[in-house]
PDB file of C-alpha atoms and ligand atoms in Angstrom:
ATOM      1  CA  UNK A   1     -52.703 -15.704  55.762  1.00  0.00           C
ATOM      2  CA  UNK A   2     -51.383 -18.948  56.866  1.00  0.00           C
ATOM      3  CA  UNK A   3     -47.778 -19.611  55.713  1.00  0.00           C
ATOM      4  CA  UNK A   4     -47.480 -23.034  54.444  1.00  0.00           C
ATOM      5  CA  UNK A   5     -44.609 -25.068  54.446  1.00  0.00           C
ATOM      6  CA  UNK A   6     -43.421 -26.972  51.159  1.00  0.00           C
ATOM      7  CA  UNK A   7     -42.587 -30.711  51.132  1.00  0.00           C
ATOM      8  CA  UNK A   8     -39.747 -31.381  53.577  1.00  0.00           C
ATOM      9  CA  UNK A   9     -36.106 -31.505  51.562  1.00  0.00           C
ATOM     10  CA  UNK A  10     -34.525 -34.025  53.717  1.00  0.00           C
ATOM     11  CA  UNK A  11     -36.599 -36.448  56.124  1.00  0.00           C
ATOM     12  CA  UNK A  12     -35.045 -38.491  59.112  1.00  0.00           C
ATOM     13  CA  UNK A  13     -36.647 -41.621  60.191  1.00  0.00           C
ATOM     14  CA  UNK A  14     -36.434 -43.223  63.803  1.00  0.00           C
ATOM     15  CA  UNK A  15     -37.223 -46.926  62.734  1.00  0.00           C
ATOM     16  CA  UNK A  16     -38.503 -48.246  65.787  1.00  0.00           C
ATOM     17  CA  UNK A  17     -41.198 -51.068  67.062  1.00  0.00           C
ATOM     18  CA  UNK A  18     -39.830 -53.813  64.965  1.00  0.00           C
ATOM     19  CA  UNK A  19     -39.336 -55.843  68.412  1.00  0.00           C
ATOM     20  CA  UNK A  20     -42.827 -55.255  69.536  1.00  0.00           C
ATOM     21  CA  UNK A  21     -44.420 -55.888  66.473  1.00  0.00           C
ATOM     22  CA  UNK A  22     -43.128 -59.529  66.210  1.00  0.00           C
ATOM     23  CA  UNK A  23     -43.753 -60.222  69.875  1.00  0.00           C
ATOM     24  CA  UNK A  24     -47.299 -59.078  69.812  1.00  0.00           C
ATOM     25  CA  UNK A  25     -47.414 -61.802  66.818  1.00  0.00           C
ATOM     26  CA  UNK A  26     -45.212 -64.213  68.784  1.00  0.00           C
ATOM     27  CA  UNK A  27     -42.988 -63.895  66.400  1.00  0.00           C
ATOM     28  CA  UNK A  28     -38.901 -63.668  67.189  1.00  0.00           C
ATOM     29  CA  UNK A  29     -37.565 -60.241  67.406  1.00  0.00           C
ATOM     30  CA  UNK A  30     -35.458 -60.854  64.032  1.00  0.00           C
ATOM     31  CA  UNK A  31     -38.581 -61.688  62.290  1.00  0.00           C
ATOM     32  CA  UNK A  32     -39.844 -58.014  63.111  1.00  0.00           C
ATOM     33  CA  UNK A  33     -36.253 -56.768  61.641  1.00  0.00           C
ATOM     34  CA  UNK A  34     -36.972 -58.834  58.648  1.00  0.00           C
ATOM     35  CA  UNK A  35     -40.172 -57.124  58.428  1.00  0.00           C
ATOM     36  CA  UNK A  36     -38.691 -53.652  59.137  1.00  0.00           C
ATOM     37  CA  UNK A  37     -36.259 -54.407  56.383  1.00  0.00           C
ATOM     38  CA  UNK A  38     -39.524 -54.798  54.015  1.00  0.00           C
ATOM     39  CA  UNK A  39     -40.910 -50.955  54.688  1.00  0.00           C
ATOM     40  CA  UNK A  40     -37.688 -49.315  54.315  1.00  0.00           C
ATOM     41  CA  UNK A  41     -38.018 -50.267  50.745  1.00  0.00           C
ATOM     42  CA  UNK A  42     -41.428 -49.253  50.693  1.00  0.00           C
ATOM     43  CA  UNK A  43     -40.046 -46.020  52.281  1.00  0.00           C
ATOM     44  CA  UNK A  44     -37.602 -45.045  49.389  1.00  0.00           C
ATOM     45  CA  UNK A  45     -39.957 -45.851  46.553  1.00  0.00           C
ATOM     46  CA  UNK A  46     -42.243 -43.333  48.232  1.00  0.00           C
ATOM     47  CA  UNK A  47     -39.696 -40.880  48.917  1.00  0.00           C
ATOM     48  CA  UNK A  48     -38.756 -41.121  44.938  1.00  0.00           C
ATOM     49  CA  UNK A  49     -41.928 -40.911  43.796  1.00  0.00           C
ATOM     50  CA  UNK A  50     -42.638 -38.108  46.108  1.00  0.00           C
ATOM     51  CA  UNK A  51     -39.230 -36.501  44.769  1.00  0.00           C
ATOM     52  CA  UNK A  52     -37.453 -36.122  48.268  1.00  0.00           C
ATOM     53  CA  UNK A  53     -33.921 -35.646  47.571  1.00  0.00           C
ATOM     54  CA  UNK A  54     -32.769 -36.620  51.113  1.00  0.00           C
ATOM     55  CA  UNK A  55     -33.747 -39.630  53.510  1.00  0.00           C
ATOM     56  CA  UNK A  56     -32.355 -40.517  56.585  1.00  0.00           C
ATOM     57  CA  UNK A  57     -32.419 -43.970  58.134  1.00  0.00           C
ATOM     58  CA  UNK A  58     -31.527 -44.773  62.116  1.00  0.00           C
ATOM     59  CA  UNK A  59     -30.735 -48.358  61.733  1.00  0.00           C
ATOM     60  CA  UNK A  60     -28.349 -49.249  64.205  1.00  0.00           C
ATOM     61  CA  UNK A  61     -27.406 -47.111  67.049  1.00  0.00           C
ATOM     62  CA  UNK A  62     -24.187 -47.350  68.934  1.00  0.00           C
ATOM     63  CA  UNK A  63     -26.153 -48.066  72.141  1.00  0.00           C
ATOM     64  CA  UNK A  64     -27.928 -51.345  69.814  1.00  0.00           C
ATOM     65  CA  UNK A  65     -24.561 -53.265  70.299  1.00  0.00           C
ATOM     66  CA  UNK A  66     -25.638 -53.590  74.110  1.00  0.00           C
ATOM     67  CA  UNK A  67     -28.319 -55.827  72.712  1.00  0.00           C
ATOM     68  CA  UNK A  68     -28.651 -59.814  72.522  1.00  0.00           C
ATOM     69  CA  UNK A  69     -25.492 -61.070  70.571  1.00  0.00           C
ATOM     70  CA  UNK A  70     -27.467 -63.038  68.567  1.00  0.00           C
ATOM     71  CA  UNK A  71     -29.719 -60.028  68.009  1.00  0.00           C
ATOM     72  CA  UNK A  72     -27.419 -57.841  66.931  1.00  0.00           C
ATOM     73  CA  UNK A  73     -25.540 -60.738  64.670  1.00  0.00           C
ATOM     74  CA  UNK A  74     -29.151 -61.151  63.225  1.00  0.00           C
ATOM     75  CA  UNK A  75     -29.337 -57.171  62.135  1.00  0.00           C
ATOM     76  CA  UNK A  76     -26.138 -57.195  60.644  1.00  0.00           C
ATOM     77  CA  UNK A  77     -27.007 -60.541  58.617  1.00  0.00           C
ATOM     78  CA  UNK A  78     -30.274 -58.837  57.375  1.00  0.00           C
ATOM     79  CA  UNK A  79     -28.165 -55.392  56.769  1.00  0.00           C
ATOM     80  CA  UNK A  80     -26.049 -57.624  54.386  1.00  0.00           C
ATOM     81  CA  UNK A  81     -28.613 -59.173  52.802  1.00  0.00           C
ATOM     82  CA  UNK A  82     -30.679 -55.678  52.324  1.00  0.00           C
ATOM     83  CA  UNK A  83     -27.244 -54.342  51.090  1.00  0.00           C
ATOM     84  CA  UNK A  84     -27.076 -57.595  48.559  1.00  0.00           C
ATOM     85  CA  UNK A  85     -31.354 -57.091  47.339  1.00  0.00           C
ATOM     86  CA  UNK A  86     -30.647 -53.389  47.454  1.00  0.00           C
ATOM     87  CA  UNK A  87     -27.851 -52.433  44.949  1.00  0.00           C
ATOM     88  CA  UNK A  88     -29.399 -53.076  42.336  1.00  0.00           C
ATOM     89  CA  UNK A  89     -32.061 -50.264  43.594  1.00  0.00           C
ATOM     90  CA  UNK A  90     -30.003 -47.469  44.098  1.00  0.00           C
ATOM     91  CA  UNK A  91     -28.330 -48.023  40.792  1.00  0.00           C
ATOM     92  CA  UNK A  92     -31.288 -48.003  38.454  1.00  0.00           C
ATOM     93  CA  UNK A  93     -32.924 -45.210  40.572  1.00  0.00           C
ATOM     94  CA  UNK A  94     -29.563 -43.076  40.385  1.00  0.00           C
ATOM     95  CA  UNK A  95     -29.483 -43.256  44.458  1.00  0.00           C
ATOM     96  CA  UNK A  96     -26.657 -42.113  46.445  1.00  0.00           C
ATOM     97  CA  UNK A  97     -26.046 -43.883  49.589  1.00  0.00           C
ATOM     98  CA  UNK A  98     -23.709 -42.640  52.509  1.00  0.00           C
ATOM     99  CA  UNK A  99     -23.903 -44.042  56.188  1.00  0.00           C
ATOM    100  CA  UNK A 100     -23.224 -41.778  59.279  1.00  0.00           C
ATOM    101  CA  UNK A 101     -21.713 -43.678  62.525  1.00  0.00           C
ATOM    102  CA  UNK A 102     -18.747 -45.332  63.302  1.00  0.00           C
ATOM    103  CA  UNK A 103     -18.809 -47.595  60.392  1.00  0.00           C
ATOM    104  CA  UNK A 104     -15.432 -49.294  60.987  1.00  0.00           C
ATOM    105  CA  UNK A 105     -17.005 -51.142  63.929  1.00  0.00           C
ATOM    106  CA  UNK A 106     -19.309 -52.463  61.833  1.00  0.00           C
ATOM    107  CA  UNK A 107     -18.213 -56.500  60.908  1.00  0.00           C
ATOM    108  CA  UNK A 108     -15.989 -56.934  57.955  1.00  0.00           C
ATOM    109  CA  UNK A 109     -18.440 -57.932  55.343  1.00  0.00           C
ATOM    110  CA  UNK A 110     -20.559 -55.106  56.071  1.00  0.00           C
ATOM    111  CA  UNK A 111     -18.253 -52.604  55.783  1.00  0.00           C
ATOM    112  CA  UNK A 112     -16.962 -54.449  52.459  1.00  0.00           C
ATOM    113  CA  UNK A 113     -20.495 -54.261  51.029  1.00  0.00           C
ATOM    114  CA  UNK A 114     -21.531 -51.060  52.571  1.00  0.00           C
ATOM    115  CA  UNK A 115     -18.020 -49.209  50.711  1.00  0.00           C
ATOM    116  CA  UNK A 116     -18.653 -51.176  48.188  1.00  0.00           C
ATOM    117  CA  UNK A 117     -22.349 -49.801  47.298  1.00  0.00           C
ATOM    118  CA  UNK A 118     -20.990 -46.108  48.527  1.00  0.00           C
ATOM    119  CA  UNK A 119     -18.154 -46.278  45.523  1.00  0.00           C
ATOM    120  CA  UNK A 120     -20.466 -47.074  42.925  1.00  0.00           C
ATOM    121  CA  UNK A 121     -23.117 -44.545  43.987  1.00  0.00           C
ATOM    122  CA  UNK A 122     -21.136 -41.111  44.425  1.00  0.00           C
ATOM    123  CA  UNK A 123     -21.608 -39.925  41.408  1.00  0.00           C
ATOM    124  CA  UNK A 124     -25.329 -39.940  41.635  1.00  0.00           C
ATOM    125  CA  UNK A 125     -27.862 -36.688  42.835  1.00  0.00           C
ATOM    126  CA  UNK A 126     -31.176 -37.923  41.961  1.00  0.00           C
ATOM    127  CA  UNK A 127     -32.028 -38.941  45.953  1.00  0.00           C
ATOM    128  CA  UNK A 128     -29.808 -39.010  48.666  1.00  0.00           C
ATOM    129  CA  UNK A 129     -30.243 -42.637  51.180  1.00  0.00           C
ATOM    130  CA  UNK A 130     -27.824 -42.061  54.338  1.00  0.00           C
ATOM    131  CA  UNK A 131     -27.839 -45.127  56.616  1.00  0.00           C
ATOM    132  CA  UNK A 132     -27.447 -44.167  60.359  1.00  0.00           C
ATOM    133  CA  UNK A 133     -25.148 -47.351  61.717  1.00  0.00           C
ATOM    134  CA  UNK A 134     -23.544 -47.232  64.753  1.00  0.00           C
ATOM    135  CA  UNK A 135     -24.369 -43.942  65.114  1.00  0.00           C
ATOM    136  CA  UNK A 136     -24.743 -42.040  68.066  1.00  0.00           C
ATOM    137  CA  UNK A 137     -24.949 -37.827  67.938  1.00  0.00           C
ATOM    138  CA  UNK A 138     -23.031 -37.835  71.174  1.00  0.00           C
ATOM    139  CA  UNK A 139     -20.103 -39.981  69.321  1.00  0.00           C
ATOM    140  CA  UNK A 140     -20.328 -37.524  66.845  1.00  0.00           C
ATOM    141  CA  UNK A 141     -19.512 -34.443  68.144  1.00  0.00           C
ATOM    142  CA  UNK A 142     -16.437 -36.333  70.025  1.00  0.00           C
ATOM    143  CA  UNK A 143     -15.376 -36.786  66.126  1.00  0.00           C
ATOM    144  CA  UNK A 144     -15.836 -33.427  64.920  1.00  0.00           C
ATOM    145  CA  UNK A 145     -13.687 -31.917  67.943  1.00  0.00           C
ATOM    146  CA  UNK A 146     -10.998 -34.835  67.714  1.00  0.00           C
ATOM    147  CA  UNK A 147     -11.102 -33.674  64.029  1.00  0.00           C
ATOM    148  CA  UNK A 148     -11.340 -30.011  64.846  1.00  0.00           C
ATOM    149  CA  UNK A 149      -8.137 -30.100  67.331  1.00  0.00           C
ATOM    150  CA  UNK A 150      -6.144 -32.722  64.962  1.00  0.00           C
ATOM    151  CA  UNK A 151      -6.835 -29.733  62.216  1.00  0.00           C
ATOM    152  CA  UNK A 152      -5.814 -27.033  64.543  1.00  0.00           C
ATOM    153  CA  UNK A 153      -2.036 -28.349  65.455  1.00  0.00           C
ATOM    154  CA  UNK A 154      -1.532 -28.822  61.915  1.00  0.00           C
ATOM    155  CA  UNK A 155      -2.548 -24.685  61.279  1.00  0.00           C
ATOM    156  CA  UNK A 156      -5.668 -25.769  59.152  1.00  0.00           C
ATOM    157  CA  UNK A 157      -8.389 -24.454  61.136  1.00  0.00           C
ATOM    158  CA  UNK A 158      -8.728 -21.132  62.161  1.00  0.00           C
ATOM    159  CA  UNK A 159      -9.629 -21.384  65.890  1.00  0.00           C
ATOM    160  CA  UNK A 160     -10.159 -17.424  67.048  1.00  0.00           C
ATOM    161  CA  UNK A 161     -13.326 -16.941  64.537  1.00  0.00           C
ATOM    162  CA  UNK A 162     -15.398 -20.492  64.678  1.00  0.00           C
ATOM    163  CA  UNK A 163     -18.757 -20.448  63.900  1.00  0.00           C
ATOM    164  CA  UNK A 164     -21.461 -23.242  64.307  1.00  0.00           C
ATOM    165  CA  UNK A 165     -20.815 -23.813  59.984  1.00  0.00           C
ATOM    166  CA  UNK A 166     -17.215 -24.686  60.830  1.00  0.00           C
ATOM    167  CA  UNK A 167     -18.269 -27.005  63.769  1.00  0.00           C
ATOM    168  CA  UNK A 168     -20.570 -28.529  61.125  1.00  0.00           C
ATOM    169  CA  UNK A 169     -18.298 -29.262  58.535  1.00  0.00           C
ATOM    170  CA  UNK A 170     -17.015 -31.788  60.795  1.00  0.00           C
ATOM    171  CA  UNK A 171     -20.248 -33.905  61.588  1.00  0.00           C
ATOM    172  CA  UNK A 172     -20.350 -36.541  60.114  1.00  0.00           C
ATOM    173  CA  UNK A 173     -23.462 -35.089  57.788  1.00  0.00           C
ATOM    174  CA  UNK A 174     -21.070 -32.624  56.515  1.00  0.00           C
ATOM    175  CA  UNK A 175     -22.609 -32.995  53.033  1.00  0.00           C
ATOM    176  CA  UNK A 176     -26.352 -33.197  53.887  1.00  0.00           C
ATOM    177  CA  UNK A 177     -29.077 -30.209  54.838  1.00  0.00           C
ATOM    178  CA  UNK A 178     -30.350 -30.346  58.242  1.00  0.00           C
ATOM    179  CA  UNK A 179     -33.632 -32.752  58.205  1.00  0.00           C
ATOM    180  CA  UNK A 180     -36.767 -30.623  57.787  1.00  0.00           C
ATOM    181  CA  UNK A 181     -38.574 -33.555  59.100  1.00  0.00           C
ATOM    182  CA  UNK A 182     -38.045 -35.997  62.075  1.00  0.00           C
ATOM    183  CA  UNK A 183     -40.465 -39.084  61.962  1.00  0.00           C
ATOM    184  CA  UNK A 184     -40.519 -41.837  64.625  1.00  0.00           C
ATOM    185  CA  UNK A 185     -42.957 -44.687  65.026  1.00  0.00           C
ATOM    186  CA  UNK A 186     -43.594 -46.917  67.737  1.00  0.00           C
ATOM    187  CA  UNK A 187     -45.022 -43.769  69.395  1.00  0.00           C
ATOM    188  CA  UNK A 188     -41.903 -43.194  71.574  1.00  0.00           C
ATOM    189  CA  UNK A 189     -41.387 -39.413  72.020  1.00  0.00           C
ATOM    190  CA  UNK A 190     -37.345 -38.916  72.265  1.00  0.00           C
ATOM    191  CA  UNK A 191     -34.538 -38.611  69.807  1.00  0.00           C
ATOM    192  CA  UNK A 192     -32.756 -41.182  71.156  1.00  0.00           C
ATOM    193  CA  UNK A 193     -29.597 -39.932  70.431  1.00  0.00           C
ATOM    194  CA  UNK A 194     -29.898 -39.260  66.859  1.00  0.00           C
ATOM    195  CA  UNK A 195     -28.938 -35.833  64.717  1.00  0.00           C
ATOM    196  CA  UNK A 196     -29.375 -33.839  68.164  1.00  0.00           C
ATOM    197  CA  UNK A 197     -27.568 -31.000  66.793  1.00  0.00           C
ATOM    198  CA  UNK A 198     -28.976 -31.315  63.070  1.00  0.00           C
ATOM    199  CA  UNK A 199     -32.479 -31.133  64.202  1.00  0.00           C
ATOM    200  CA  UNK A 200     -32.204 -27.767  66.648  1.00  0.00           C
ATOM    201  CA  UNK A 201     -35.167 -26.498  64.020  1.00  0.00           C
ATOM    202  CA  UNK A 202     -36.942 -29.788  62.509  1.00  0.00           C
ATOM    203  CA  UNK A 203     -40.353 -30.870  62.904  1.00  0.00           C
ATOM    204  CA  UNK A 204     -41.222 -33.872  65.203  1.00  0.00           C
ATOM    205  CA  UNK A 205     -43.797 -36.824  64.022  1.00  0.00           C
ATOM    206  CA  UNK A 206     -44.349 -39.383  66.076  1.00  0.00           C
ATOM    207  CA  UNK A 207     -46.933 -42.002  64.592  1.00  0.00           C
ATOM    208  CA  UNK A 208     -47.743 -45.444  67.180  1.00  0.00           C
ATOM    209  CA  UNK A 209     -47.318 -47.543  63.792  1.00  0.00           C
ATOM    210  CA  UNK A 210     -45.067 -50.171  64.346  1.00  0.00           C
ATOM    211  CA  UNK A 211     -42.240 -49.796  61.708  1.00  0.00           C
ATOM    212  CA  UNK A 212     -43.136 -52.992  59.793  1.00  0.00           C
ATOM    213  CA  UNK A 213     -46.355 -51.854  59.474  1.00  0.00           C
ATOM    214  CA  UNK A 214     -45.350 -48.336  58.152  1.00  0.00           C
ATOM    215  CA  UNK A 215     -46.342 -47.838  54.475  1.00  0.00           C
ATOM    216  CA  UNK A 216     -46.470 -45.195  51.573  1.00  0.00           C
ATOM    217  CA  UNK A 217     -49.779 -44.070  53.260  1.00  0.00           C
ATOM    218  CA  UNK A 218     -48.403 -43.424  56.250  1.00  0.00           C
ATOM    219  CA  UNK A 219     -45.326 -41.471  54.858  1.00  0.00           C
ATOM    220  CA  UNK A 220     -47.552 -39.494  53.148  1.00  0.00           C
ATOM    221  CA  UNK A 221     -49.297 -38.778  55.842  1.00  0.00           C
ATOM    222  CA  UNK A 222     -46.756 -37.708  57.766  1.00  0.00           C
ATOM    223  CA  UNK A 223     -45.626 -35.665  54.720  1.00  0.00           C
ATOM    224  CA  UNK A 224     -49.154 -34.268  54.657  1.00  0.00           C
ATOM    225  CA  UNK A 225     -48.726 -33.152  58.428  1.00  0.00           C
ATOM    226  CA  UNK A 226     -45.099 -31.310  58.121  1.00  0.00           C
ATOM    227  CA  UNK A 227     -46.617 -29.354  55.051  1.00  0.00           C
ATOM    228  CA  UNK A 228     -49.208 -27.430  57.611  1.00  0.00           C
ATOM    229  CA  UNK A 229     -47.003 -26.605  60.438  1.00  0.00           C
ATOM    230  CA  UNK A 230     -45.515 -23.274  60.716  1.00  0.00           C
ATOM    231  CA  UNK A 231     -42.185 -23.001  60.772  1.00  0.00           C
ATOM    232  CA  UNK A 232     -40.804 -20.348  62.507  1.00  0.00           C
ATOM    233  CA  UNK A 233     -37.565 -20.678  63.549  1.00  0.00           C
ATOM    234  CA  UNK A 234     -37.440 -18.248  66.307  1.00  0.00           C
ATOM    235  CA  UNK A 235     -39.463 -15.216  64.360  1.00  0.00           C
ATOM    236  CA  UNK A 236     -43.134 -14.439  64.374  1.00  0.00           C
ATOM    237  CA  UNK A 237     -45.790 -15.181  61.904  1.00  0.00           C
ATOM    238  CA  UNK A 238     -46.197 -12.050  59.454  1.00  0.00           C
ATOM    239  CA  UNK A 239     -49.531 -11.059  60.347  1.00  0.00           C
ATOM    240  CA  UNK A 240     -51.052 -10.186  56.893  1.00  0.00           C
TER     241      UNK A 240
HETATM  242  C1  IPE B 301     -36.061 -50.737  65.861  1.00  0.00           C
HETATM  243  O1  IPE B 301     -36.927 -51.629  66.472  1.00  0.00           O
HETATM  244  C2  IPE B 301     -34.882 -51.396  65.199  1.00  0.00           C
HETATM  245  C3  IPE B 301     -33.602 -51.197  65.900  1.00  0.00           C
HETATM  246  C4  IPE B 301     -33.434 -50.475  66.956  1.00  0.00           C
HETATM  247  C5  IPE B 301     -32.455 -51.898  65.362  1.00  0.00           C
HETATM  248  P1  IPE B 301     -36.671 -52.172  67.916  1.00  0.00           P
HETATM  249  O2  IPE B 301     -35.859 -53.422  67.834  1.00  0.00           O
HETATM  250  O3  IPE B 301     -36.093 -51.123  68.798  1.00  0.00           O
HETATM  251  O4  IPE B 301     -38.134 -52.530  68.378  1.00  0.00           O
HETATM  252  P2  IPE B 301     -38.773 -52.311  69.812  1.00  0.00           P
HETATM  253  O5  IPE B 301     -38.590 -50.881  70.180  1.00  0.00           O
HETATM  254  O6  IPE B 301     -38.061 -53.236  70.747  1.00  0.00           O
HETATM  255  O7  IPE B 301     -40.210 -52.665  69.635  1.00  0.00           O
HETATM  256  C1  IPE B 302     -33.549 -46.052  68.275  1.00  0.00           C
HETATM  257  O1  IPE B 302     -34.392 -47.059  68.698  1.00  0.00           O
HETATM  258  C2  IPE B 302     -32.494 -46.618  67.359  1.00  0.00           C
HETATM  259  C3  IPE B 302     -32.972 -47.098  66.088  1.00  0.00           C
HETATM  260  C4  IPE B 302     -34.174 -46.981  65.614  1.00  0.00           C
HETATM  261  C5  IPE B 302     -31.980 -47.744  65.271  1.00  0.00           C
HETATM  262  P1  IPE B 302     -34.177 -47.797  70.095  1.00  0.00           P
HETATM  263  O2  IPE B 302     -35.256 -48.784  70.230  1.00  0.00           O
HETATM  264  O3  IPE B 302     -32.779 -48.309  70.186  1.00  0.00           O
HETATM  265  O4  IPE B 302     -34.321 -46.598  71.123  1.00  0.00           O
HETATM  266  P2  IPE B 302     -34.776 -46.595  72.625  1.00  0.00           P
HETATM  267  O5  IPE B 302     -33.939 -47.630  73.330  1.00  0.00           O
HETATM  268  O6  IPE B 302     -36.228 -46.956  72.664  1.00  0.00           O
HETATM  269  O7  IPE B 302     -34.545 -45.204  73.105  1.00  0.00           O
HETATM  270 MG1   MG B 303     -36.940 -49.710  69.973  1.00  0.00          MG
END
């Protein structure tokens, strides 16, 4: 018999074609990030009604900065502006959102708005909305050992029996399960830096939708296609 996987607990999403969508419309770049803005809310409302506690969004990576100035001023615009729309969302729905990345970077306002919308949310458990910004899995880990060796001098962590659990507690996903589910669209097959550790044992979906044009059908689907793989991690299949 056929061991089937149940819906995925936490799912990780690698936004990307939002660039080639507007150009193959001759539209401007930012007008595919407006777009791309649009399906992330399409996104959660799925992800609620599908009752997936944890989603995880890679919005801005901390190689993105290397972009067009007035690109990247145009993301962080529309990230304010989502933020703005947004709050409103997570409250009714009882959404909790965190960010992962270097968020002090980030421009004033959006840091203001961003703390702002993580203060009021913390006490809710209903779904769980982290918002990868400036995030990089490679900046990460620096973190966790700068962390880790701060921690040490000071006689709080016990270096002589670590385990990969300790190590973890000082990602910056310290509170969040390991994603069951990767998806990326634009049909681009790498991780580009994101969760490199966290996904060691998570299944990949790649989909060549653009992200603006990726809907509730297409999470679904992609839903649909984690629930018949076989997962695993490193055993064999029982064989009755
Ligand atoms: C993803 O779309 C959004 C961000 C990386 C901010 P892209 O802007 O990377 O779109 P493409 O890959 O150029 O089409
Ligand atoms: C990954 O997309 C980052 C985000 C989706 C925010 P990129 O478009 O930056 O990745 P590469 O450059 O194709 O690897
Ligand atoms: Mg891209």
């Amino acid at each position: 018999m056929r061991m089937q996987a149940e819906l995925p607990r936490h799912v990780a999403i690698i936004m990307d074609g939002n660039g080639r969508w507007a150009t193959e419309r001759e539209l401007s770049r930012i007008e595919g990030h407006k777009n791309g803005a649009l399906a992330v809310k399409k996104v959660i409302e799925a992800a609620l009604e599908m009752k997936i506690p944890y989603i995880t969004l890679y919005a801005f990576s901390s190689e993105n900065w290397s972009r067009p100035k007035a690109e990247v001023d145009g993301l962080m615009h529309l990230l304010n502006q989502f933020l703005k729309q947004e709050q409103k969302t997570f409250l009714e729905n009882q959404i909790r959102l965190r960010t992962i990345g270097r968020l002090d970077e980030l421009p004033d306002e959006n840091c203001k708005l961003i703390q702002d919308t993580i203060q009021k949310t913390k006490q809710f458990y209903r779904m769980h909305v982290t918002v990868a910004l400036n995030y990089s899995s490679k900046n990460e880990l620096v973190d966790a050992v700068k962390g880790m060796l701060r921690d040490a001098q000071l006689g709080k962590l016990n270096t002589t029996s670590l385990e990969y659990s300790d190590i973890a507690s000082y990602l910056y996903t310290k509170e969040l399960p390991d994603p069951d589910l990767i998806i990326r669209t634009s049909g681009e097959f790498r991780l580009s830096n994101f969760l490199l550790l966290q996904s060691a044992y998570a299944e990949i979906y790649v989909t060549p939708t653009y992200w603006p044009d990726f809907d509730q059908t297409d999470f679904q689907k992609a839903i649909d296609h984690y629930s018949s793989r076989d997962r695993r991690y490193g055993n064999v299949r029982p064989t009755i």
